Coordinates of C-alpha atoms in Angstrom, one line a residue:
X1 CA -230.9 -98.8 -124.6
X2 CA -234.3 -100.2 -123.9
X3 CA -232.5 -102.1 -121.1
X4 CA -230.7 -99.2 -120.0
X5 CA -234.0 -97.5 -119.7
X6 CA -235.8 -100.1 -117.6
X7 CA -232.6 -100.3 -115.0
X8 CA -232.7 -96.2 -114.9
X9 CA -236.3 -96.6 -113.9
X10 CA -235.7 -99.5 -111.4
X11 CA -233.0 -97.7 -109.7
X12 CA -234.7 -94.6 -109.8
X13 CA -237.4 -95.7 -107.8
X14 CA -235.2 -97.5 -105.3
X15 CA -233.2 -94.4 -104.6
X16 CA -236.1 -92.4 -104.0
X17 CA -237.5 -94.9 -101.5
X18 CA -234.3 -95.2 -99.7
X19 CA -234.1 -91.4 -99.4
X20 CA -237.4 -91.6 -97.6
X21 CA -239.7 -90.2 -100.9
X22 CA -243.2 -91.2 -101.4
X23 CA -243.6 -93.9 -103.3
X24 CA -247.3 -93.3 -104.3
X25 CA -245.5 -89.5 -106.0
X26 CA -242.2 -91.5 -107.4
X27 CA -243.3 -94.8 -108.7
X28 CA -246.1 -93.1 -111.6
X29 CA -242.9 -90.5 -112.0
X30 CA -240.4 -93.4 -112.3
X31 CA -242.4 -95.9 -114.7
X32 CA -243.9 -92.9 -117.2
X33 CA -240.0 -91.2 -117.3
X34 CA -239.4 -94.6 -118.8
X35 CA -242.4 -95.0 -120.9
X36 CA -241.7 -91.2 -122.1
X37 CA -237.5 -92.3 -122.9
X38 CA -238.9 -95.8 -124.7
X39 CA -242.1 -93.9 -126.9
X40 CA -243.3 -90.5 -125.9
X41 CA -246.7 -91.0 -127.2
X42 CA -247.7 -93.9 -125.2
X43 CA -247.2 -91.4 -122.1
X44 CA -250.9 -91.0 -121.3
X45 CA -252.7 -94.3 -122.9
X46 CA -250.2 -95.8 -120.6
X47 CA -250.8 -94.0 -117.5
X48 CA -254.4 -93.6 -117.9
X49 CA -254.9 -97.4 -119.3
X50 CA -252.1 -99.5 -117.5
X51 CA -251.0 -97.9 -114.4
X52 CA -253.9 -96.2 -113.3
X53 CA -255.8 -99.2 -114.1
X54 CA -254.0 -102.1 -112.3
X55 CA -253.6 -99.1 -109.6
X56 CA -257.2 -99.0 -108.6
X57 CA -258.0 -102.5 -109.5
X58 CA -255.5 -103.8 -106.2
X59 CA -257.1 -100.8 -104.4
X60 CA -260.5 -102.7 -105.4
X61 CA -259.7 -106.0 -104.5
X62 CA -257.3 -105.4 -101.4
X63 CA -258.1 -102.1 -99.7
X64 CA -260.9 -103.6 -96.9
X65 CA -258.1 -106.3 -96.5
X66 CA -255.7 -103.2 -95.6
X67 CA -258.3 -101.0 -94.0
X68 CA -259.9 -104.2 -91.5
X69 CA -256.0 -105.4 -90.7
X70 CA -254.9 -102.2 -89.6
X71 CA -257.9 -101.8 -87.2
X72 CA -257.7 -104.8 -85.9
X73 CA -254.2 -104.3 -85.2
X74 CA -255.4 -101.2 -83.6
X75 CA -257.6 -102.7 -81.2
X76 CA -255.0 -105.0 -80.2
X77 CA -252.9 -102.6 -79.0
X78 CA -255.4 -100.1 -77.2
X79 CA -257.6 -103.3 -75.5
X80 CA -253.7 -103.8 -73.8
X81 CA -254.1 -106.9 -75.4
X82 CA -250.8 -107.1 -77.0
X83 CA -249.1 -106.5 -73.4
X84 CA -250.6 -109.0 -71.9
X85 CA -248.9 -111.5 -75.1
X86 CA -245.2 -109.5 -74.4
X87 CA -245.4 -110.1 -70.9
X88 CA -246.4 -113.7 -70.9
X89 CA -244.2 -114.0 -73.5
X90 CA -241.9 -113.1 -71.8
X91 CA -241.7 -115.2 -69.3
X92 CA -241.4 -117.9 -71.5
X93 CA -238.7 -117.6 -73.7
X94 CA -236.6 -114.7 -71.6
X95 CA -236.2 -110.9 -72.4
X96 CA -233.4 -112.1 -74.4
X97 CA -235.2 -113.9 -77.0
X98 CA -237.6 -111.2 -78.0
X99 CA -237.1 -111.7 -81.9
X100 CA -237.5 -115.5 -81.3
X101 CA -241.1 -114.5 -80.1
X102 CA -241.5 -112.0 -82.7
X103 CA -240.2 -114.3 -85.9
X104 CA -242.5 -117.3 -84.3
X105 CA -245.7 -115.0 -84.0
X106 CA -245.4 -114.1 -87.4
X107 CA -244.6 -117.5 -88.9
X108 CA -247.9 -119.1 -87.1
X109 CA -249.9 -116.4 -88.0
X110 CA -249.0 -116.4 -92.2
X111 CA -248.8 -120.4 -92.3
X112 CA -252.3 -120.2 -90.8
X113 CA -253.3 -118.1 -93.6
X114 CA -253.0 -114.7 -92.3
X115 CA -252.6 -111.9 -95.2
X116 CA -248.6 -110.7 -94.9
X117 CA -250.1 -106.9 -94.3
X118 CA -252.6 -107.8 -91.9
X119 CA -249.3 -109.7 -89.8
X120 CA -247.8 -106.4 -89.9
X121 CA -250.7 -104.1 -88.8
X122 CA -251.6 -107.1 -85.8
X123 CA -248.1 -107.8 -84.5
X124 CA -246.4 -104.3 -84.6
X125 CA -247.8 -103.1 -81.5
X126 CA -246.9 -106.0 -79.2
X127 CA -243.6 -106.1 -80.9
X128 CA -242.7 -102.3 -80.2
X129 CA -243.8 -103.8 -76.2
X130 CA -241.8 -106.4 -76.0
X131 CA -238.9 -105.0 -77.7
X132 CA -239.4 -101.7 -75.5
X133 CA -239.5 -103.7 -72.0
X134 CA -236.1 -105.7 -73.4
X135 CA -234.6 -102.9 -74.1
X136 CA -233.7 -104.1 -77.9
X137 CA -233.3 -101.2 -80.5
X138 CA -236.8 -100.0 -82.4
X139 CA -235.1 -100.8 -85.8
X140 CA -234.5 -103.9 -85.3
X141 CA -238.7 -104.9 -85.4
X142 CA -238.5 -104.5 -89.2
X143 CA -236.2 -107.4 -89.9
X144 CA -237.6 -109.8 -87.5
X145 CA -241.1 -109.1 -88.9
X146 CA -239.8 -109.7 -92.1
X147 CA -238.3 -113.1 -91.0
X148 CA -241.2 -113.8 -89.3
X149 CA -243.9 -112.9 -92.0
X150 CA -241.9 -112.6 -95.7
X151 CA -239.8 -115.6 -96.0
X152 CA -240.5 -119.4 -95.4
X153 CA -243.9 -119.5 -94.2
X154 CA -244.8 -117.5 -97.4
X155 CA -243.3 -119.7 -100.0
X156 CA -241.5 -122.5 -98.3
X157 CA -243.5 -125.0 -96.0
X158 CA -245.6 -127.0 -97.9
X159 CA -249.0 -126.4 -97.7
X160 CA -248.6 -122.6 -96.8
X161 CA -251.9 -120.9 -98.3
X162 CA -250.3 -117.7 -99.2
X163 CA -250.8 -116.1 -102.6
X164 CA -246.9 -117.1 -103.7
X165 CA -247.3 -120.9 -103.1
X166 CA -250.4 -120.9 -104.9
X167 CA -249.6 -119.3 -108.1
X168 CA -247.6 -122.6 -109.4
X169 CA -250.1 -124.9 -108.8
X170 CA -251.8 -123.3 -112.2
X171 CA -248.6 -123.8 -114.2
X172 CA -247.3 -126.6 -113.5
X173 CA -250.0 -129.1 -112.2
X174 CA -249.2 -129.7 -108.2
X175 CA -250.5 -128.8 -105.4
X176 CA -249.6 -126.5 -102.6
X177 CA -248.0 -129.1 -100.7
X178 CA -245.1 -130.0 -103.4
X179 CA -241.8 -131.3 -102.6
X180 CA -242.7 -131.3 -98.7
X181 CA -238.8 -132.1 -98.0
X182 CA -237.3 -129.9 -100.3
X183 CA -239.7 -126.5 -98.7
X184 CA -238.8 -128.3 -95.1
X185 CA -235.5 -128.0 -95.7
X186 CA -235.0 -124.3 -97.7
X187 CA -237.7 -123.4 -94.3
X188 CA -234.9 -124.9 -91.3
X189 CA -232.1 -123.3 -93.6
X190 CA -234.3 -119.6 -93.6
X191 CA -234.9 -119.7 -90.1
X192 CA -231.4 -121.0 -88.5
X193 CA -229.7 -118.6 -90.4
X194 CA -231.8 -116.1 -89.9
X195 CA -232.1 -116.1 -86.5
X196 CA -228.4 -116.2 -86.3
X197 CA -228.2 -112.6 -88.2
X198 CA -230.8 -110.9 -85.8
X199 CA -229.0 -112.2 -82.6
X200 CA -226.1 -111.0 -83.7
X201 CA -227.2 -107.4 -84.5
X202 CA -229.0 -107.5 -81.2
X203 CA -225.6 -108.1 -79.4
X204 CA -223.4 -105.8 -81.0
X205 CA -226.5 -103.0 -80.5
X206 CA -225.8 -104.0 -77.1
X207 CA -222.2 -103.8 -76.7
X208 CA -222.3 -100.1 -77.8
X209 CA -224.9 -99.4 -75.2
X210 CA -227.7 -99.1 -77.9
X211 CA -231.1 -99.3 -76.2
X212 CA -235.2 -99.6 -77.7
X213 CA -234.3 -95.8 -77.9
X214 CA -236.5 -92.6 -77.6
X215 CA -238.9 -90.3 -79.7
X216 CA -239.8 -92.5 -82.2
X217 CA -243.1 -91.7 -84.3
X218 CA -245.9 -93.9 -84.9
X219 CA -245.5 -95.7 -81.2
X220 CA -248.4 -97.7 -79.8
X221 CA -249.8 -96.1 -77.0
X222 CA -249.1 -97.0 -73.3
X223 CA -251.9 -100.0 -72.1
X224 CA -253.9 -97.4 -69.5
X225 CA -255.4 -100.1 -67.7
X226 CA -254.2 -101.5 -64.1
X227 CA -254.7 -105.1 -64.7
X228 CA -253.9 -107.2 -68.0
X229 CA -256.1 -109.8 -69.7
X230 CA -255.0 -113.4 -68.9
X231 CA -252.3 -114.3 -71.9
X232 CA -255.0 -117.3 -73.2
X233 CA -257.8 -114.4 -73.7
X234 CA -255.5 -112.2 -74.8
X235 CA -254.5 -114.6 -78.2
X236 CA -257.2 -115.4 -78.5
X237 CA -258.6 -112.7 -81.0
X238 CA -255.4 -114.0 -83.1
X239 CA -256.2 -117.6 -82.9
X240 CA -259.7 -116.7 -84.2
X241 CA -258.5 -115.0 -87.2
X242 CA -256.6 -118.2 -88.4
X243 CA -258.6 -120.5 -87.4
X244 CA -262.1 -118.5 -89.0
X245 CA -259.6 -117.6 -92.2
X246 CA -259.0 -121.8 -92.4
X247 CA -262.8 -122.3 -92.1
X248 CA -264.0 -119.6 -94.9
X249 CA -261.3 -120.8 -97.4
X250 CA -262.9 -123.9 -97.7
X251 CA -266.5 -123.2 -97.0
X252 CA -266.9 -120.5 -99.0
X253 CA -266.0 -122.1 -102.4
X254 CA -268.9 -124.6 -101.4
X255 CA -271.6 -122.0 -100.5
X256 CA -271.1 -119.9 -103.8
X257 CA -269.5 -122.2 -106.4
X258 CA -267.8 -121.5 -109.1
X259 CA -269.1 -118.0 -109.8
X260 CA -271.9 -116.2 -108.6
X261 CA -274.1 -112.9 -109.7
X262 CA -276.6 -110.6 -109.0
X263 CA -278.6 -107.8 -110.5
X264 CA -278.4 -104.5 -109.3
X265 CA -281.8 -103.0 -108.5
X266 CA -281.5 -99.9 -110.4
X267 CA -283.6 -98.6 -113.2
X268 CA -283.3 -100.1 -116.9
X269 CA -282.2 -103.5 -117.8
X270 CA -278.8 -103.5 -115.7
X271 CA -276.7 -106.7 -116.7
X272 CA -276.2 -109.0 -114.0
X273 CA -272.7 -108.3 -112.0
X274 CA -270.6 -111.7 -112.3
X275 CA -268.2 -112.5 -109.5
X276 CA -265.3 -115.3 -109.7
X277 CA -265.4 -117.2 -106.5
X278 CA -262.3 -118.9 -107.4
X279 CA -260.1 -115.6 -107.4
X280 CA -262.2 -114.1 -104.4
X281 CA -262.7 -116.6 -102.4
X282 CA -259.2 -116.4 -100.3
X283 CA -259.7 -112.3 -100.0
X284 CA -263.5 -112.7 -98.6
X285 CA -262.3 -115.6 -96.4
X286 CA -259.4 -113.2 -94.9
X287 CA -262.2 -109.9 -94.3
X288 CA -264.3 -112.5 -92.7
X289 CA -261.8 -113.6 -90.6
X290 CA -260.5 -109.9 -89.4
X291 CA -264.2 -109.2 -88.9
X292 CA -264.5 -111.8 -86.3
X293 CA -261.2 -111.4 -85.0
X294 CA -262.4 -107.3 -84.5
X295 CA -265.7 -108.5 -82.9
X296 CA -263.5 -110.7 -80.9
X297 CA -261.5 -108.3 -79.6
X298 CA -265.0 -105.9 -78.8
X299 CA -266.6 -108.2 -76.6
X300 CA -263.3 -109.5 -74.5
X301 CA -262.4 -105.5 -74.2
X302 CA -265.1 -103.6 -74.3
X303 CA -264.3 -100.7 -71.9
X304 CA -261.0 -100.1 -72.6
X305 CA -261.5 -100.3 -76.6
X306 CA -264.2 -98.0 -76.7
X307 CA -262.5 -95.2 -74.5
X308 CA -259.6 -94.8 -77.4
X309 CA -262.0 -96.4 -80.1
X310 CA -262.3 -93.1 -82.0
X311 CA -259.2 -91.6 -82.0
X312 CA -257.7 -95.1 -82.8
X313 CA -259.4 -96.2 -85.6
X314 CA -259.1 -92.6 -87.0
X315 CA -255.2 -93.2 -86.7
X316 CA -255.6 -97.1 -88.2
X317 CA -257.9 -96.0 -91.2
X318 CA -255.0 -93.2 -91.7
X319 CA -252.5 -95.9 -91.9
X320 CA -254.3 -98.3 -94.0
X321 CA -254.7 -95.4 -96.6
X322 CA -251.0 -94.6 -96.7
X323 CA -250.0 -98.8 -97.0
X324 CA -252.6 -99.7 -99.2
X325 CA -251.7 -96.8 -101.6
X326 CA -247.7 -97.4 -101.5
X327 CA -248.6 -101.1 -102.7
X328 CA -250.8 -100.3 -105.8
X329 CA -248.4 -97.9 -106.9
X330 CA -245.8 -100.0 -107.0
X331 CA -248.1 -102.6 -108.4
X332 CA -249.0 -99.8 -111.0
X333 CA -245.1 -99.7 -111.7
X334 CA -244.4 -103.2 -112.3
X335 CA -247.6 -103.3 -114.8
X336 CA -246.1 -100.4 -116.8
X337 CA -242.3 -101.8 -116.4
X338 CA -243.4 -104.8 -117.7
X339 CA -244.9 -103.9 -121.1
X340 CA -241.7 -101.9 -122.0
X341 CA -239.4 -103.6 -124.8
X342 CA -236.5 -103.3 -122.3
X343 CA -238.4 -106.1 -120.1
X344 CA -238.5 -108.5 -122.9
X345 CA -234.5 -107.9 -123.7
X346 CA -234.6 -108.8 -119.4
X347 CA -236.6 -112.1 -119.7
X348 CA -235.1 -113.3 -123.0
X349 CA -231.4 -113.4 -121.9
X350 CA -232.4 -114.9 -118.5
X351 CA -233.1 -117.9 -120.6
X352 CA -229.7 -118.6 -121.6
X353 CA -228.7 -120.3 -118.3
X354 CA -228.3 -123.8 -119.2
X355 CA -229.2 -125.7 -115.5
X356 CA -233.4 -125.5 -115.2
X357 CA -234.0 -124.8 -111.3
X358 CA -230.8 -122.4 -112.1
X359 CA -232.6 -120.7 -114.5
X360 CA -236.1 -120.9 -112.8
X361 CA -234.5 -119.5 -109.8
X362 CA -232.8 -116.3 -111.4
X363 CA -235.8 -115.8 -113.7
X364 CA -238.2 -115.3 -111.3
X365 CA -236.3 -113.6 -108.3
X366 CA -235.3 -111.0 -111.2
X367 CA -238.7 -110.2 -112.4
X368 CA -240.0 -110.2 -109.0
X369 CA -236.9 -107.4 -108.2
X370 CA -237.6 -105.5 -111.3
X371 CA -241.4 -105.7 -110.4
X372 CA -241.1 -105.1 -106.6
X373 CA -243.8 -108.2 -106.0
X374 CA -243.1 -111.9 -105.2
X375 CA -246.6 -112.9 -106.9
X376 CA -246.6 -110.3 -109.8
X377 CA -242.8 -111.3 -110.9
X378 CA -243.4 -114.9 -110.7
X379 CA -247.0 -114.5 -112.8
X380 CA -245.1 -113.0 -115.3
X381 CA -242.0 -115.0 -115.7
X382 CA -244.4 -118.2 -115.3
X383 CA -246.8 -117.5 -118.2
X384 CA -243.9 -116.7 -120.3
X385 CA -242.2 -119.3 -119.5
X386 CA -244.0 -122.1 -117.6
X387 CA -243.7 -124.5 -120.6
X388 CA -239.9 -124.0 -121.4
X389 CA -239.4 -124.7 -118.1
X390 CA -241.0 -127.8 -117.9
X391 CA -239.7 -129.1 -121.4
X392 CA -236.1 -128.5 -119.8
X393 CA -237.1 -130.0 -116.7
X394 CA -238.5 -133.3 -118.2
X395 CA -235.3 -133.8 -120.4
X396 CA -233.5 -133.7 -116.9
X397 CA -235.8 -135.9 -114.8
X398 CA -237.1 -133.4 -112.8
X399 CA -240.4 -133.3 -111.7
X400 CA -242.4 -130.6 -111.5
X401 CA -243.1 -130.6 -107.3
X402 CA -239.5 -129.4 -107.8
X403 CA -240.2 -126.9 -110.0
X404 CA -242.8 -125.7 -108.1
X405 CA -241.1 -125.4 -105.2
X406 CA -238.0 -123.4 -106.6
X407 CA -240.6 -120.8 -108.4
X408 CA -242.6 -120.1 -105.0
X409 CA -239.1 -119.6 -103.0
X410 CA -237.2 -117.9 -105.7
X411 CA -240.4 -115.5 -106.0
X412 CA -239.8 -114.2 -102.5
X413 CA -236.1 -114.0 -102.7
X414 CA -235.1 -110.1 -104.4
X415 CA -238.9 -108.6 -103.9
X416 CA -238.0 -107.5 -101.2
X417 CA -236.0 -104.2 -102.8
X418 CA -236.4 -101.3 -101.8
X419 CA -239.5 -100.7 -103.9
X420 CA -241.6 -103.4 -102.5
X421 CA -244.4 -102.8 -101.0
X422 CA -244.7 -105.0 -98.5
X423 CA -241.1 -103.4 -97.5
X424 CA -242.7 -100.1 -97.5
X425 CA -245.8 -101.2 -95.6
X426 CA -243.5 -102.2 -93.0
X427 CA -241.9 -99.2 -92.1
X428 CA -244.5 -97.2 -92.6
X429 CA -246.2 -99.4 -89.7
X430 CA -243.4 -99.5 -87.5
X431 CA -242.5 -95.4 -88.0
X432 CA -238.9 -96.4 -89.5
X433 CA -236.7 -95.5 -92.6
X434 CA -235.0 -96.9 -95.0
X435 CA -231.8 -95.6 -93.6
X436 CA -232.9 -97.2 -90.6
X437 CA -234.1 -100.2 -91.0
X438 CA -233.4 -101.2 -94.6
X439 CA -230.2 -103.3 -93.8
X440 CA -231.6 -106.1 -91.8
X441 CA -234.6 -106.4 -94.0
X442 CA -231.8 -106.6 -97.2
X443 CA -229.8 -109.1 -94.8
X444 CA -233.1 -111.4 -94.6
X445 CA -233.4 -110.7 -98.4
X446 CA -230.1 -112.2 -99.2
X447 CA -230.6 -115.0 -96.7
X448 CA -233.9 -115.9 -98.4
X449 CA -231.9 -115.7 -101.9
X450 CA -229.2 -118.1 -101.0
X451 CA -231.7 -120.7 -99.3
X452 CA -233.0 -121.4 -103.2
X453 CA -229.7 -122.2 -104.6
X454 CA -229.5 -124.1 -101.4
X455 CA -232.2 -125.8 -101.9
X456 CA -230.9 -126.5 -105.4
X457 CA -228.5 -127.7 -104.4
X458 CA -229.9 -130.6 -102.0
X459 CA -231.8 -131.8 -104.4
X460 CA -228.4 -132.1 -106.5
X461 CA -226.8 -134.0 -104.4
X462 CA -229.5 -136.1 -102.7
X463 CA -232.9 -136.3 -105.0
X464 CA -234.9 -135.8 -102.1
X465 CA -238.3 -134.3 -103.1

């Protein structure tokens, strides 16, 4: 029953995010429905202590991260900026290959460090152009984003510095560059394959005459200006963000230390405020970065950006409120789903599976369904299970690189439910549904999936690390 209870809530949230519900009403409704079924008097300590708690505590450390993405995103798109990319684009790779521009955008921005959200808020408007002047169906954007931005430059190239390849280097010793061939490989597999499945929407969209379509909501507005910014200027407010995010990843760990504090200058004997550079030190360096990349942005386009500046950053700060909040709910959720007995029953029979990257794999791409979050699933399934995993591992000859490796892929394999809230940042970016959208982004989902067993299987056959 306790397991019943948990899969009721699960599948109660995902239907109500399908059908186009707000997750910020639906995700307190679904995790407290299964609080009340499991113990009806942990109703409030839990929604008071647990979800309200790790609610505002994302809000704390990730809304300017949400807030600075989506007006720099903004400014892209009123500056004309992103038109000039789409049309030099363009003429590169053909109106035909619009995704391929789209998927490689977001792949150079996230292995260069760029937050997943901020890809979202910064590519979206260019990618509604480009898509617009090829004449490729609006609902399409979603899944080649998603390629793009959720799948192998998050947890598959080696060295990637997003949050999912990080998380293992805690648990098991290595480093964010482990088993190099291994990521290369499950990264070619992601991408070919991919690619493949968008193309071939985009074909049979236009063999039944489907076009970009008309009377969508949340559409960029039309460049007003005559003449477009040469291409080079135009990236490179999106250059400077990667490159400035590279820089204050490593420098700031160097000007602050370990941890740093300050007293507040209030009345009484306040006790110093203590901050952890170490957990901070990859959020400050990606604010700094969207700073620069907004100042950038102001100087190269300062007419044009100041004409719309108001009305635009009123509709960015709008947007940033809505993502942000869809994302701590659901992280809310997963912190109350994951305290339930019914989650223990989930993670206890997962380790039954007798093969170790087999059961790495399917341990942490289920809690990271059930908990709608790559890095929240695996950080649960890893410091439950980090040292049974390695113990199984040794008795195999496996070394841990591998291990690493299949956690930070596996972690980014079922997330993307439904429920997710990058999934639901997404479309509320781009102005889709569910209904319409959802497929393709569940089509990359499986793709990502199968590319761990894949993987698995490699280093099965071969031993290749």
């Amino acid at each position: 029953m306790a397991f019943l209870i948990v899969l009721a809530a699960l599948a109660f949230l995902m239907f109500a995010a399908y059908r186009g519900h707000s997750v910020i009403l639906f995700a307190p409704l679904a995790a407290l429905g299964a609080v009340l079924l499991t113990d009806p008097g942990l109703v409030a300590p839990m929604f008071t202590g647990l979800f309200m708690d790790r609610m505002v505590g994302f809000l704390k450390l990730y809304f300017p991260v949400f807030l600075l993405g989506a007006v720099f995103g903004k400014l892209i798109e009123i500056s004309g900026f992103s038109r000039s990319i789409v049309a030099a684009t363009i003429g590169i790779v053909g109106r035909s290959r619009a995704m391929l521009s789209i998927v490689l955008v977001c792949a150079l921005l996230t292995y260069g460090g760029v937050s997943l959200f901020v890809v979202v808020f910064a590519v979206y408007p260019f990618a509604a152009e480009l898509f617009r002047q090829s004449d490729i169906p609006k609902r399409l954007i979603p899944g080649a984003i998603a390629l793009g931005a959720f799948t192998f430059t998050m947890d598959a190239l080696p060295g990637t510095p997003q949050i999912q390849n990080v998380i293992p280097t805690t648990f098991f010793h290595t480093t964010t560059w482990a088993a190099p061939w291994l990521g290369s490989i499950g990264a070619v597999f992601v991408f070919i394959v991919g690619m493949f499945y968008l193309d071939w929407r985009r074909r049979v969209a236009i063999a039944r005459g489907e076009g970009y379509g008309s009377e969508h909501s949340n559409e960029p507005e039309p460049f007003a200006g005559t003449q477009m910014a040469p291409a080079a200027l135009a990236i490179a407010p999106l250059i400077i963000v990667g490159v400035v995010n590279f820089l204050l990843t490593r420098a700031i760990p160097h000007w602050y230390g370990a941890s740093t504090s300050f007293a507040p200058s209030v009345v009484g004997n306040a006790a110093p405020i203590v901050q952890d550079v170490g957990k901070l030190a990859a959020i400050w360096a990606v604010e700094g970065a969207l700073l620069a990349g907004i100042a950038c942005v102001l100087v190269f386009a300062w007419r044009p950006v100041t004409r719309a500046f108001a009305h635009g950053t009123r509709a960015a700060v709008a947007g940033a409120l809505l993502a942000s909040m869809n994302t701590a709910s659901e992280y809310g959720f997963g912190a109350v789903i994951a305290a339930l007995p019914g989650f223990r029953l989930v993670a206890d029979a997962l380790r039954s599976i007798p093969h170790p990257l087999v059961n790495e794999a399917v341990t942490v791409t289920a809690l990271a369904g059930i908990t709608g979050s790559a890095s929240g699933g695996m950080s649960i399934a890893l410091a439950a299970m980090a040292d049974s995993f390695m113990q199984t591992a040794a008795a195999a000859g496996i070394s841990p690189e591998v291990l690493h490796r299949v956690a930070a892929m596996a972690s980014g394999g079922m997330d993307t439910l439904p429920h997710n809230g990058a999934v639901i940042t997404l479309l509320a970016v781009t102005g889709l549904t569910h209904r319409q959208s959802y497929r393709d982004i569940f089509a990359i989902t499986l793709i990502k999936t199968l590319a761990v067993f894949f993987v698995i299987l490699v280093y099965g056959l071969t031993g290749v690390v």
